[in-house]
Coordinates of C-alpha atoms in Angstrom, one line a residue:
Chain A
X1 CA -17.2 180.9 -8.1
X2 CA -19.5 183.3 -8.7
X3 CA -20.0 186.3 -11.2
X4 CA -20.4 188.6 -8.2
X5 CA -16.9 187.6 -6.9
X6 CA -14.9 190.7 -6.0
X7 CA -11.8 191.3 -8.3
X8 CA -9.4 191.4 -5.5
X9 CA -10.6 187.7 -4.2
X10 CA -9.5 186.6 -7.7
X11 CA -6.4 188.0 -6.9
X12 CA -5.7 186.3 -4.0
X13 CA -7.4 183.0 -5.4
X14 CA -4.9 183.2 -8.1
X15 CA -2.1 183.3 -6.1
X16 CA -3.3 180.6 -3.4
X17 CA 0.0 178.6 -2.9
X18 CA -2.6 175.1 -2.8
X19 CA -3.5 176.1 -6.4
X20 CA -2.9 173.2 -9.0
X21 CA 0.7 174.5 -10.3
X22 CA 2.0 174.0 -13.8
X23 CA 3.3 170.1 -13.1
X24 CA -0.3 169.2 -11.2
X25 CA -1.5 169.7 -14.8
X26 CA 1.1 168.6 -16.7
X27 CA 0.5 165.1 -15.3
X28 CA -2.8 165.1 -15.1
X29 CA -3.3 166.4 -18.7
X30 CA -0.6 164.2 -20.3
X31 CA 1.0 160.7 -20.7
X32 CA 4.4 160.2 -20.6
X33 CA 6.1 163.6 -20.0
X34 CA 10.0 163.6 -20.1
X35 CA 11.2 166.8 -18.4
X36 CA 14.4 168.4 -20.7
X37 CA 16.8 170.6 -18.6
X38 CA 19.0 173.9 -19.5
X39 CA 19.6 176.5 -22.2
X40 CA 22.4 175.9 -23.5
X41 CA 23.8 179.0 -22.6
X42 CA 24.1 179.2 -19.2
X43 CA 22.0 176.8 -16.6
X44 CA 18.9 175.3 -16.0
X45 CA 15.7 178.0 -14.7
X46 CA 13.9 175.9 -12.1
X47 CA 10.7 178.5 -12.6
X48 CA 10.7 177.0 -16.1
X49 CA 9.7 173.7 -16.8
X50 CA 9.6 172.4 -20.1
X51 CA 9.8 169.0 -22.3
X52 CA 7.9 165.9 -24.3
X53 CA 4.5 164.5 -23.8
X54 CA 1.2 163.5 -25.4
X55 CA -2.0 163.4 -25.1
X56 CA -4.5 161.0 -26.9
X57 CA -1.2 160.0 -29.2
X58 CA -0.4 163.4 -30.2
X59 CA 3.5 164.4 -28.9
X60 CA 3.6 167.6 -27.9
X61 CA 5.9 170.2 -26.4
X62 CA 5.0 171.1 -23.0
X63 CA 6.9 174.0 -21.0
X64 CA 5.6 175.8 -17.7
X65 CA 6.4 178.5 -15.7
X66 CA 6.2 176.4 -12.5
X67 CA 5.7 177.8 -8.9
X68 CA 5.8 176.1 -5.5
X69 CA 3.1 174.9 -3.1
X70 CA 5.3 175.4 -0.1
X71 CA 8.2 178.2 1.3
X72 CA 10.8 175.6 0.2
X73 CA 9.7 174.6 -3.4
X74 CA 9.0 178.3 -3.9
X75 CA 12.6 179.1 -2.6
X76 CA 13.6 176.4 -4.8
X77 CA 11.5 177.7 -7.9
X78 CA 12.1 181.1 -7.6
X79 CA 8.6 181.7 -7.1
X80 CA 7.8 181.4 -10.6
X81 CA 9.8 184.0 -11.8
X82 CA 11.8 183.1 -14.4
X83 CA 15.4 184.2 -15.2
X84 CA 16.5 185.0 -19.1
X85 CA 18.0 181.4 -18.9
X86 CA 14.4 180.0 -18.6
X87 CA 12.6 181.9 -21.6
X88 CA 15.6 180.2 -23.0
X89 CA 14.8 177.3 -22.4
X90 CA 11.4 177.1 -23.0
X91 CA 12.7 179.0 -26.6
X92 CA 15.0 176.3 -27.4
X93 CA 12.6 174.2 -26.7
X94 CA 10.3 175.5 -28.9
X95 CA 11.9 175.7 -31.8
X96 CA 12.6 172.0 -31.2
X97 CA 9.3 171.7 -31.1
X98 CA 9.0 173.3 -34.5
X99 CA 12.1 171.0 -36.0
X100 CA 9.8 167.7 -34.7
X101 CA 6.4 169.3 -36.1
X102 CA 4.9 168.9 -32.6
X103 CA 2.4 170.9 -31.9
X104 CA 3.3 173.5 -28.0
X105 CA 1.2 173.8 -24.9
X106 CA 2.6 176.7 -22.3
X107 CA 1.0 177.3 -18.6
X108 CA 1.3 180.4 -17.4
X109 CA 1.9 181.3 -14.0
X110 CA 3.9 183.9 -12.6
X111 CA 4.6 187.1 -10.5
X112 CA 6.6 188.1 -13.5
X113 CA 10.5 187.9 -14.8
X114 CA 12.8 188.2 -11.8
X115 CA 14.1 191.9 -11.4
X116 CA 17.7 190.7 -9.8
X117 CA 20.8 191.8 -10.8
X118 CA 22.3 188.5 -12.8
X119 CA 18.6 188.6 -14.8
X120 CA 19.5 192.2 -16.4
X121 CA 23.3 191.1 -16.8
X122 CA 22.1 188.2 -18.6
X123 CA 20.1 190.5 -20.9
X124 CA 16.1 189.6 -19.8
X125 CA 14.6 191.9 -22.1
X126 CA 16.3 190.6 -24.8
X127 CA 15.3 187.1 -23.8
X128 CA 11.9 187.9 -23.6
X129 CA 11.4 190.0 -26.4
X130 CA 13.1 186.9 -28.8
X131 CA 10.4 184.7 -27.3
X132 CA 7.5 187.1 -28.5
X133 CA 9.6 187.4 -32.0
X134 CA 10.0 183.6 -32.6
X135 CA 6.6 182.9 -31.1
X136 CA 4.9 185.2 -33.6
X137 CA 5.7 182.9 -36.4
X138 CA 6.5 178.8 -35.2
X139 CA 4.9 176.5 -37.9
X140 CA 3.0 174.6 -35.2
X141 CA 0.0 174.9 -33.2
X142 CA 0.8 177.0 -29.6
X143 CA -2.1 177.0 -27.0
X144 CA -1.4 179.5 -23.9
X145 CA -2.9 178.6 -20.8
X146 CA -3.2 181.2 -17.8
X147 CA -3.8 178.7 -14.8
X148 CA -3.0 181.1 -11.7
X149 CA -0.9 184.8 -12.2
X150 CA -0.2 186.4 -15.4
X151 CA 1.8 189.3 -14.5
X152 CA 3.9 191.2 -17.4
X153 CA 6.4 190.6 -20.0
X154 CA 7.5 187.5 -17.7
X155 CA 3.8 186.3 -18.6
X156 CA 3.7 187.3 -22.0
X157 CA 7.4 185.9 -22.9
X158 CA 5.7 181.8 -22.9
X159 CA 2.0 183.7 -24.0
X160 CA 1.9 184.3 -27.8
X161 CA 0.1 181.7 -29.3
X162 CA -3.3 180.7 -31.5
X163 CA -5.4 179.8 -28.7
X164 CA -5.0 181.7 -25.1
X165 CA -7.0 180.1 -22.7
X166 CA -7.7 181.2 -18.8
X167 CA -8.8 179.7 -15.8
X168 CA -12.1 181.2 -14.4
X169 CA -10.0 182.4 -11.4
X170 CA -6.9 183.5 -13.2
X171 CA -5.6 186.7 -13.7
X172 CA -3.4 188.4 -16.6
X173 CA -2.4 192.1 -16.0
X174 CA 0.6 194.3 -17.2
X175 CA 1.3 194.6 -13.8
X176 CA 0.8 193.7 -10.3
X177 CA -2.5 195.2 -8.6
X178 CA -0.2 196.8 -6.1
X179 CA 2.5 198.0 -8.4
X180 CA -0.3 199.8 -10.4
X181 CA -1.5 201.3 -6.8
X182 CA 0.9 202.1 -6.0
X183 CA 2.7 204.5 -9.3
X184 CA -0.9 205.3 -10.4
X185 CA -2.8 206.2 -7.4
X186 CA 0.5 206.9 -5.8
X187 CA -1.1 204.4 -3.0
X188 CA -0.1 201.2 -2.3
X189 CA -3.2 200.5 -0.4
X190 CA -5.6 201.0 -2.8
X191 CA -4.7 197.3 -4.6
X192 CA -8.5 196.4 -4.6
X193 CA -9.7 199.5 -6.5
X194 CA -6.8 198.5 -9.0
X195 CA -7.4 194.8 -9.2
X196 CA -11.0 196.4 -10.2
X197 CA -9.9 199.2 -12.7
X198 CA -7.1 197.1 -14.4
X199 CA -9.7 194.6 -16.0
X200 CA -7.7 191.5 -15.1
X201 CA -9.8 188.7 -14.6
X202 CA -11.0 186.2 -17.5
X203 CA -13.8 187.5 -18.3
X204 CA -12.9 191.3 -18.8
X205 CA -10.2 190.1 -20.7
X206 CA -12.2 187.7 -23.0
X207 CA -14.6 190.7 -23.6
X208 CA -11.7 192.9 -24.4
X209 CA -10.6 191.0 -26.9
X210 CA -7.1 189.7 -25.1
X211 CA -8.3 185.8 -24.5
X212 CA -9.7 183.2 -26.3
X213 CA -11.2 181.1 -23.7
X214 CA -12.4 181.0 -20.1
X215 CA -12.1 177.2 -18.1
X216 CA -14.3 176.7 -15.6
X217 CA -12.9 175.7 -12.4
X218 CA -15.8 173.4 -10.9
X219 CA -13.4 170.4 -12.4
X220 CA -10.2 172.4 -12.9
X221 CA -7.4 169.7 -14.0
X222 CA -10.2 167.9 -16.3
X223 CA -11.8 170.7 -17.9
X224 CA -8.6 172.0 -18.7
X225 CA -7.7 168.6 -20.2
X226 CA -11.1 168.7 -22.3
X227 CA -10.4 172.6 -23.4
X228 CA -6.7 171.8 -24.7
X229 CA -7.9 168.6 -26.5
X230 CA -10.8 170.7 -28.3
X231 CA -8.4 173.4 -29.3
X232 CA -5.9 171.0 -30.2
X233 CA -8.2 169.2 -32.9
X234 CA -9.2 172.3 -34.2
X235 CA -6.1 173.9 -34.9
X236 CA -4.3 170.7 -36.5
X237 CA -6.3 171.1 -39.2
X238 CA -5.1 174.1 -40.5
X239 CA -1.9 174.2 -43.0
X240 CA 1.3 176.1 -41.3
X241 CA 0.6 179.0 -43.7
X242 CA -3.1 179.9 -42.4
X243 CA -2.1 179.2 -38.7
X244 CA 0.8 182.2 -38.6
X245 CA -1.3 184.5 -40.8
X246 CA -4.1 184.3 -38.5
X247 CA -2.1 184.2 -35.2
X248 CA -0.4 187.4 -36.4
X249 CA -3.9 188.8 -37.7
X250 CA -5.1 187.5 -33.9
X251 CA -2.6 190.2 -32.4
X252 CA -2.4 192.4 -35.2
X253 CA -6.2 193.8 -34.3
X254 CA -5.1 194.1 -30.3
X255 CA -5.5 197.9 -29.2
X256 CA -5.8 199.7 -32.6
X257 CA -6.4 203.4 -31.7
X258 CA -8.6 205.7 -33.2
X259 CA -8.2 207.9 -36.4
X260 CA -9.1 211.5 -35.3
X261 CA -12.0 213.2 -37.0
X262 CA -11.6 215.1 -40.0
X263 CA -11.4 218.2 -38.6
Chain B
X1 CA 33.7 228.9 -16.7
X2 CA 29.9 230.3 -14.9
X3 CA 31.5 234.0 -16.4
X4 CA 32.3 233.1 -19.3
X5 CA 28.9 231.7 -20.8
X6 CA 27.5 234.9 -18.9
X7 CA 29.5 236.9 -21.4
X8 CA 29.0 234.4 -24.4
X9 CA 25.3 234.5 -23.7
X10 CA 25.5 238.9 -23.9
X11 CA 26.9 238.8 -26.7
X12 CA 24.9 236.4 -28.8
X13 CA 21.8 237.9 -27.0
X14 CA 22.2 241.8 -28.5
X15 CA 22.1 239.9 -31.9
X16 CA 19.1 238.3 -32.1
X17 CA 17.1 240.1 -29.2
X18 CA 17.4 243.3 -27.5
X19 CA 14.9 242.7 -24.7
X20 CA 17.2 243.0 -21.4
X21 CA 14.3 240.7 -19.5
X22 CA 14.9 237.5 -22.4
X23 CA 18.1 237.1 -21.0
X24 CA 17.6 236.1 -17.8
X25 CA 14.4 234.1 -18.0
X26 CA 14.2 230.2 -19.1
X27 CA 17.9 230.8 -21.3
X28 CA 19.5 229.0 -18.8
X29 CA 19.9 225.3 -18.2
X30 CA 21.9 223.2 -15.2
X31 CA 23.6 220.2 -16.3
X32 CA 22.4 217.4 -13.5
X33 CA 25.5 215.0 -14.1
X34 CA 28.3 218.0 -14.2
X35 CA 25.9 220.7 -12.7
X36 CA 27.5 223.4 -14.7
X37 CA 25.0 226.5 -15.3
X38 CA 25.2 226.0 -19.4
X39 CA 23.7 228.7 -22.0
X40 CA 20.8 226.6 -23.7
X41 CA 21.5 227.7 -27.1
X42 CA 25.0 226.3 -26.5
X43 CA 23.5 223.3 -25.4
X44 CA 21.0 223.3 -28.3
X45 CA 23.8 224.0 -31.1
X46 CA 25.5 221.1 -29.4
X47 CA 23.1 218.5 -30.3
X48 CA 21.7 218.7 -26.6
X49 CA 24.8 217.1 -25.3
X50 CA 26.5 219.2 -22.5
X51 CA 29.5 220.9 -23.6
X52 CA 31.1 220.7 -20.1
X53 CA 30.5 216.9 -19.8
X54 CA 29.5 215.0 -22.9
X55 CA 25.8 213.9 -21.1
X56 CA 23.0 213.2 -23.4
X57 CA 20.0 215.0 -22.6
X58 CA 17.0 213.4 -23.6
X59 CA 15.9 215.2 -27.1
X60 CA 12.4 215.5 -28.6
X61 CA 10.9 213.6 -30.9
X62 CA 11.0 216.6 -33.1
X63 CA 14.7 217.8 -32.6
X64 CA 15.7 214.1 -33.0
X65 CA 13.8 213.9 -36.6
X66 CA 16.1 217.1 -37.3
X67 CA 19.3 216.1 -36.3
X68 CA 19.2 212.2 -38.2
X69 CA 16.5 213.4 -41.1
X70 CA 17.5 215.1 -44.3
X71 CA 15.8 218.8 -44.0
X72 CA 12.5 218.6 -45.9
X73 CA 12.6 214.9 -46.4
X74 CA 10.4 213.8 -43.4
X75 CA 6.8 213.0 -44.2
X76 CA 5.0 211.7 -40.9
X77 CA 2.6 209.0 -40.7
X78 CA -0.5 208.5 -38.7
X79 CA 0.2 211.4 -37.0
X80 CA -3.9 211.7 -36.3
X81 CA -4.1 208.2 -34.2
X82 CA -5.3 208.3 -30.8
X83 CA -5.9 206.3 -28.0
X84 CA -9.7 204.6 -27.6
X85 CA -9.2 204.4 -23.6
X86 CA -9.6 200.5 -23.9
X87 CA -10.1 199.8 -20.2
X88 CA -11.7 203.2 -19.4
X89 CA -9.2 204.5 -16.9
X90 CA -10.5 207.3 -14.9
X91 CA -8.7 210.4 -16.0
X92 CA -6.7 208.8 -18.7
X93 CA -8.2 211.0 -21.7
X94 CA -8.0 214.3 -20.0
X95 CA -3.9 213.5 -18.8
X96 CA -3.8 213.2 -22.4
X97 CA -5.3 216.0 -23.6
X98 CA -3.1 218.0 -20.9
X99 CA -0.2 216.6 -22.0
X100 CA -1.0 217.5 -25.6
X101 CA -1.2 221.3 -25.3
X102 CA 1.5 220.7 -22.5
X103 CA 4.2 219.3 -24.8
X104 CA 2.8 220.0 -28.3
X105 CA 3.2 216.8 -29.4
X106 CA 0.2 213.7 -29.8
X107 CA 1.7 210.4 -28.7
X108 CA 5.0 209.2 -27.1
X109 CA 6.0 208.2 -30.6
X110 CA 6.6 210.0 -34.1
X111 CA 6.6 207.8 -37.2
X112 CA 7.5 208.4 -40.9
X113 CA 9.5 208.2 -44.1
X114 CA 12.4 210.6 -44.9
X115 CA 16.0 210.5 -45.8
X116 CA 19.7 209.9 -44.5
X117 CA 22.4 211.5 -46.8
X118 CA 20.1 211.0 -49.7
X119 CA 18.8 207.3 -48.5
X120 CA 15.2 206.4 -47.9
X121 CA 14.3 205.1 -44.7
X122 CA 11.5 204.3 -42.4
X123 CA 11.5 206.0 -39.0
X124 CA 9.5 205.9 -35.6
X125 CA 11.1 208.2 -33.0
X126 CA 10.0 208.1 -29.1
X127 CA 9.6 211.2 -26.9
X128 CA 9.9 210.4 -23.4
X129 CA 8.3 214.0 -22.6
X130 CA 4.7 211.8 -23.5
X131 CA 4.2 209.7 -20.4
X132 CA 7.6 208.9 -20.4
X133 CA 7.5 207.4 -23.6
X134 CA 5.1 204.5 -22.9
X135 CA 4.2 202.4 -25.5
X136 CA 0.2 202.3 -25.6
X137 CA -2.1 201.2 -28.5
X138 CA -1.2 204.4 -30.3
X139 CA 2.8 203.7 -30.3
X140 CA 2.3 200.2 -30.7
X141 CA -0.2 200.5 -33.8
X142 CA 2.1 203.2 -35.5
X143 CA 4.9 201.3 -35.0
X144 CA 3.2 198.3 -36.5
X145 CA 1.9 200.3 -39.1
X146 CA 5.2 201.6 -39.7
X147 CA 6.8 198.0 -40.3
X148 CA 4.2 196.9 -42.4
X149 CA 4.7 200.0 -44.5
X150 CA 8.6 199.5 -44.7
X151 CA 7.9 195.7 -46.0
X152 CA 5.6 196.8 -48.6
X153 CA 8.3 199.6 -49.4
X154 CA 11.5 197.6 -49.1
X155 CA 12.8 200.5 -47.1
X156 CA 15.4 199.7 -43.8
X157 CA 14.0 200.4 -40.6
X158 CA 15.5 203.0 -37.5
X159 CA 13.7 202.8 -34.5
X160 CA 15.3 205.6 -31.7
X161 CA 13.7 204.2 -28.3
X162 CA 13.0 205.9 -25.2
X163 CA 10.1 204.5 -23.6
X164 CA 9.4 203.6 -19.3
X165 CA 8.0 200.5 -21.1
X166 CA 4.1 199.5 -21.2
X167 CA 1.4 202.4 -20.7
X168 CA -0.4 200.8 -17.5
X169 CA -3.4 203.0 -18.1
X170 CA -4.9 201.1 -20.9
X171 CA -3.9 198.1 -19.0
X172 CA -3.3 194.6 -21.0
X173 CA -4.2 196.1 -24.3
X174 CA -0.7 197.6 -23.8
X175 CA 1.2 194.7 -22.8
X176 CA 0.1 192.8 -25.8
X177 CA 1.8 195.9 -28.1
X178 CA 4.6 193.8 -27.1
X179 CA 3.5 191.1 -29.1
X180 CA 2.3 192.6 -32.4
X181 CA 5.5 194.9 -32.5
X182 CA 7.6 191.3 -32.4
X183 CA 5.6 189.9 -34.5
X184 CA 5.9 192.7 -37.4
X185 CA 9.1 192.8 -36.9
X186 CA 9.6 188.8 -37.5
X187 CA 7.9 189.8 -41.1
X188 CA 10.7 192.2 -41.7
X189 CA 13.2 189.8 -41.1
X190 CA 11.5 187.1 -43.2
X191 CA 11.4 189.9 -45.8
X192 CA 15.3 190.5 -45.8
X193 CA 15.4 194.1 -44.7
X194 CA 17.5 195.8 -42.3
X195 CA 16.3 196.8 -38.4
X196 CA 18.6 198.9 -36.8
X197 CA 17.6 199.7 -33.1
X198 CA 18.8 202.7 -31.3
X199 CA 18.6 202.7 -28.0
X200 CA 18.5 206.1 -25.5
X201 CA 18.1 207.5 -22.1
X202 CA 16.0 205.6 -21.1
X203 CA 14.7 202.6 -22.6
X204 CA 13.0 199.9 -20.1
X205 CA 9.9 198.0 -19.3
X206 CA 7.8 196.1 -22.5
X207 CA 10.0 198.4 -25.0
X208 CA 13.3 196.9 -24.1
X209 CA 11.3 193.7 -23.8
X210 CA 10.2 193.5 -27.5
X211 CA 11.4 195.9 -30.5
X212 CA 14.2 197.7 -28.6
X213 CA 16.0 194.3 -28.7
X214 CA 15.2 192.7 -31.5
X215 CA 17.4 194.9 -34.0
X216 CA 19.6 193.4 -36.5
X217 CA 22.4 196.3 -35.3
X218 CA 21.4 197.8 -31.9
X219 CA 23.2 201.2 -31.2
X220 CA 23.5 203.1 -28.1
X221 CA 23.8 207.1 -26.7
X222 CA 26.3 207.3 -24.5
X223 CA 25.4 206.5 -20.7
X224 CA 21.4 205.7 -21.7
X225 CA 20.2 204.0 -19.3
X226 CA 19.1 200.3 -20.8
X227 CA 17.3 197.8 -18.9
X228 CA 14.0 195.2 -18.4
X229 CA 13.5 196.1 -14.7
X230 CA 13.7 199.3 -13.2
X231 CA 16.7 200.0 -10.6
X232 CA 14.6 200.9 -7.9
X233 CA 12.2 197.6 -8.1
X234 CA 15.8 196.0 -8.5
X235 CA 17.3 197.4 -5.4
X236 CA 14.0 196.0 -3.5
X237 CA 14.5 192.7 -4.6
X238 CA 17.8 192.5 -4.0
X239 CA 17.9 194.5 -0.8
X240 CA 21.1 196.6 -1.9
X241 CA 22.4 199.3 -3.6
X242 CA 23.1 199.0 -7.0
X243 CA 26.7 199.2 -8.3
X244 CA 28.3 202.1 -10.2
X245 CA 27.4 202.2 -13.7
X246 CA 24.6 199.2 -13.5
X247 CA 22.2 199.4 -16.7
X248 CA 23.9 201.9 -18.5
X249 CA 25.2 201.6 -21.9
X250 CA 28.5 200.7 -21.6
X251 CA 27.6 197.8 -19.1
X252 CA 25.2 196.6 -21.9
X253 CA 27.9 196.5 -24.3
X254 CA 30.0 195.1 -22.0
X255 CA 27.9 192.6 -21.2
X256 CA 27.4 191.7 -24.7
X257 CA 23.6 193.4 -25.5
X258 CA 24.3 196.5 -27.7
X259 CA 26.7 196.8 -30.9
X260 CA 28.2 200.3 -31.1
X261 CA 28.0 203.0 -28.7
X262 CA 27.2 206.7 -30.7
X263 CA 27.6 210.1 -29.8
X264 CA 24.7 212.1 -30.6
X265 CA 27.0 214.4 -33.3
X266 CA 28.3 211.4 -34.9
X267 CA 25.5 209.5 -34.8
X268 CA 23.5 210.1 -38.5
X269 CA 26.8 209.4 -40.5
X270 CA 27.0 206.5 -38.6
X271 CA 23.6 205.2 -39.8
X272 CA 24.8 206.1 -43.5
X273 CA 27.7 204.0 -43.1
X274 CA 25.7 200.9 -42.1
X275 CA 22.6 201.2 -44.6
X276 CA 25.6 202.0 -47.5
X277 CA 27.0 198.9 -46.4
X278 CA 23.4 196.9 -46.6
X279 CA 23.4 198.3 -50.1
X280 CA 20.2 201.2 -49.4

């Protein structure tokens, strides 16, 4: 698609239920995945998928936030919005991954955490915010991929990583377009002027600093594949020590502020 | 009960000011859980917390510094940070500016060294009256800023929270806030030092999400309301009303997310106790 694309239609491609989900590129991308269920704690998160894989030889740790193509896998996943028993499991899994010196892949894709009743019982802001804890500071290599709907803390809570990576038709926003419409402009029907003022899409957010990397989507599955891979090499070579300092450096110069002038 | 703060209020009033008018204008305050008609001196000389029915009312930044901070001890940092507008929201620099001269205060959080009983500590303090407390670049650099400082320091750290969670206006620049707060905050625990959260009316959204729960002891005011999702976008998705008590305090410590519930007058001996018993 086209530069001139309207916001909004990024939206809606981004959300389009025929979209490749996390598993379409999990295959794709990898040999050999073996799916690992539960947290442990409580159950297994259906909107979370997670596990072991490789690609060209190198095991990695995989985990998704996984939506459906129809009314009955969405139903089945949730719609992609994950319960605190999934950032769970995509945790434990990823300190695992940290235990095996494998190196993580996430794919992002989601309305955001679920806002039901058993989520806040079961404590989903402390889940999340233990992911964005631990995440800061694994020893291995973490590349973040939005492929369809980044929306929130739910995003954010499988996001931190070295390398964050988008999908040309992707977006990433601290809310929904129409959740921002309507508390801001106190108008839900002004989503398309928010989708536009929000700066969502990949290339706003590569610009403002929040993103890495944008995929073009003329080849989606493979140039995803070749992106990962390239990132991959790269960031192997760096000793455990210089890959946390300068992930936390990465979001340490994120939204700075302004020293006043001396008045 | 009405009669008796009327008297109260006359005779405390002839002492300090003799202007008939004062008396009846802005001294008065209604309690919205027990909606008793309280004196606001009363109220103020009772740490904000109704004397009729024990609710916390949500305290300034300021007050809150003088109620937990030795007197003279506080030294405030960063105090001259504001916000760069990072995705240019139409009107978002002048709501600031309003809310500036409006509420006398720069940013939804105060951050800063002083002293408990004599110990040193590091301090950030939220004020819901800013924007309801929502953590932008400015709250999320101080209270980086603040972290890193108590590291290089060895000095515990006291966050109070009160925050509607991310600041949408300066869109994913505040979501990612989230992530450098953690992230500091997983230093400090590498270093060994002591976090202790405190969480009041209300703290939701991206704050409970990231340093709100990620204390090594996580206290609570009394009835706060504590939660990830707000109850009205959880009463949509569920399509009901929510029960009695949901989100509140004493359901996060029941449910196994809080340490201690603290009232407000009890609440800086309390701290003493536990950084004593770190060895601060």
């Amino acid at each position: 698609m086209s530069d001139k694309i309207e916001e909004w239609d990024r939206v809606i491609e981004a959300r389009k239920p025929e979209r490749p989900k996390a598993l379409d590129y999990i295959n794709y991308i990898f040999e050999d995945f073996i799916e690992m269920h539960g947290d442990r704690y409580f159950g297994d998160d259906k909107a979370v998928i997670g596990g072991i894989a490789s690609i060209e030889n190198i095991p990695v740790t995989v985990i998704g936030e996984q939506k459906g193509k129809t009314t009955k896998e969405n139903m089945e996943r949730n719609f992609g919005m994950p319960n605190p028993e999934g950032y769970r499991k995509a945790l434990r899994l990823m300190k695992q991954a940290e235990k095996f010196n494998r190196p993580i892949i996430t794919f992002i894709d989601t309305p955001g955490a679920y806002p039901g009743l058993g989520a806040e019982e079961r404590g989903q802001g402390e889940a999340i915010a233990k992911n964005l804890l631990e995440m800061s500071s694994l020893e291995v290599p973490i590349i973040c991929v939005v492929i369809g709907e980044g929306s929130s803390g739910g995003a954010l809570a499988i996001g931190v990583g070295d390398k964050i990576l988008m999908l040309e038709n992707s977006i990433y926003s601290v809310l929904s377009p129409e959740g921002f419409a309507s508390i801001l402009y106190k108008d839900s029907s002004l989503y398309k002027k928010a989708a536009k003022e929000m700066k969502i899409t990949a290339k706003d957010l590569k610009k403002l600093g929040i993103i890495d990397e944008i995929i073009k989507e003329d080849n989606i599955l493979e140039n995803t594949k070749k992106a990962i891979l390239k990132d991959l090499k790269e960031l192997l070579k760096l000793n455990k020590n210089e890959l946390v300092e300068n992930r936390y450096n990465k979001y340490r110069r994120i939204g700075k502020g302004e020293e006043d002038d001396i008045k | 009960m009405v009669i008796d703060k009327i008297k109260k209020v006359t005779v405390i009033d002839t002492k300090a000011n003799t202007k008939a008018s004062d008396m009846m204008v802005g001294k008065w305050i209604k309690c919205d859980n027990c909606k008793e008609i309280l004196y606001k001196e009363d109220v103020r000389n009772n740490y904000s917390v109704c004397p009729n029915c024990g609710k916390h009312f949500r305290l300034s930044s300021r007050r809150r510094i003088a109620q937990i901070i030795d007197d003279g001890t506080f030294e405030e940092t960063d105090s001259n940070l504001h916000t760069t507008d990072p995705i240019k929201f139409e009107g978002y620099t002048q709501k600031i500016k309003l809310l500036e001269e409006k509420t006398k205060i720069k940013e939804a959080v105060k951050t800063g060294f002083g002293k408990i009983n004599g110990i040193n500590v590091a301090i950030a303090v939220m004020d819901a009256n800013f924007l309801m407390g929502s953590m932008g670049e400015v709250v999320g650099e101080k209270i980086t800023r603040l972290i890193e400082r108590a590291i290089e320091k060895h000095l515990p750290l006291i966050i109070f929270c009160a925050s509607g969670g991310a600041r949408m206006q300066e869109g994913m620049v505040s979501l990612m806030q989230m992530a450098k707060t953690s992230a500091a905050l997983s230093k400090l625990n590498k270093a060994g030092l002591l976090y202790i959260s405190v969480l009041t009316d209300p703290t939701t959204g991206g704050v409970t999400a990231s340093f709100a729960s990620l204390g090594d002891i996580i206290l609570a005011e009394p009835k706060a309301l504590i939660g990830f999702a707000g109850p009205r976008v959880i009463e949509q998705t569920i399509n009901q009303k929510l029960p009695e008590g949901f989100q509140r305090a004493e359901f996060l410590l029941e449910h196994g997310f809080v340490d201690r519930i603290v009232e407000r007058k009890d609440m800086k001996e309390e701290l003493y106790r536990i950084l004593k018993l770190h060895n601060y």
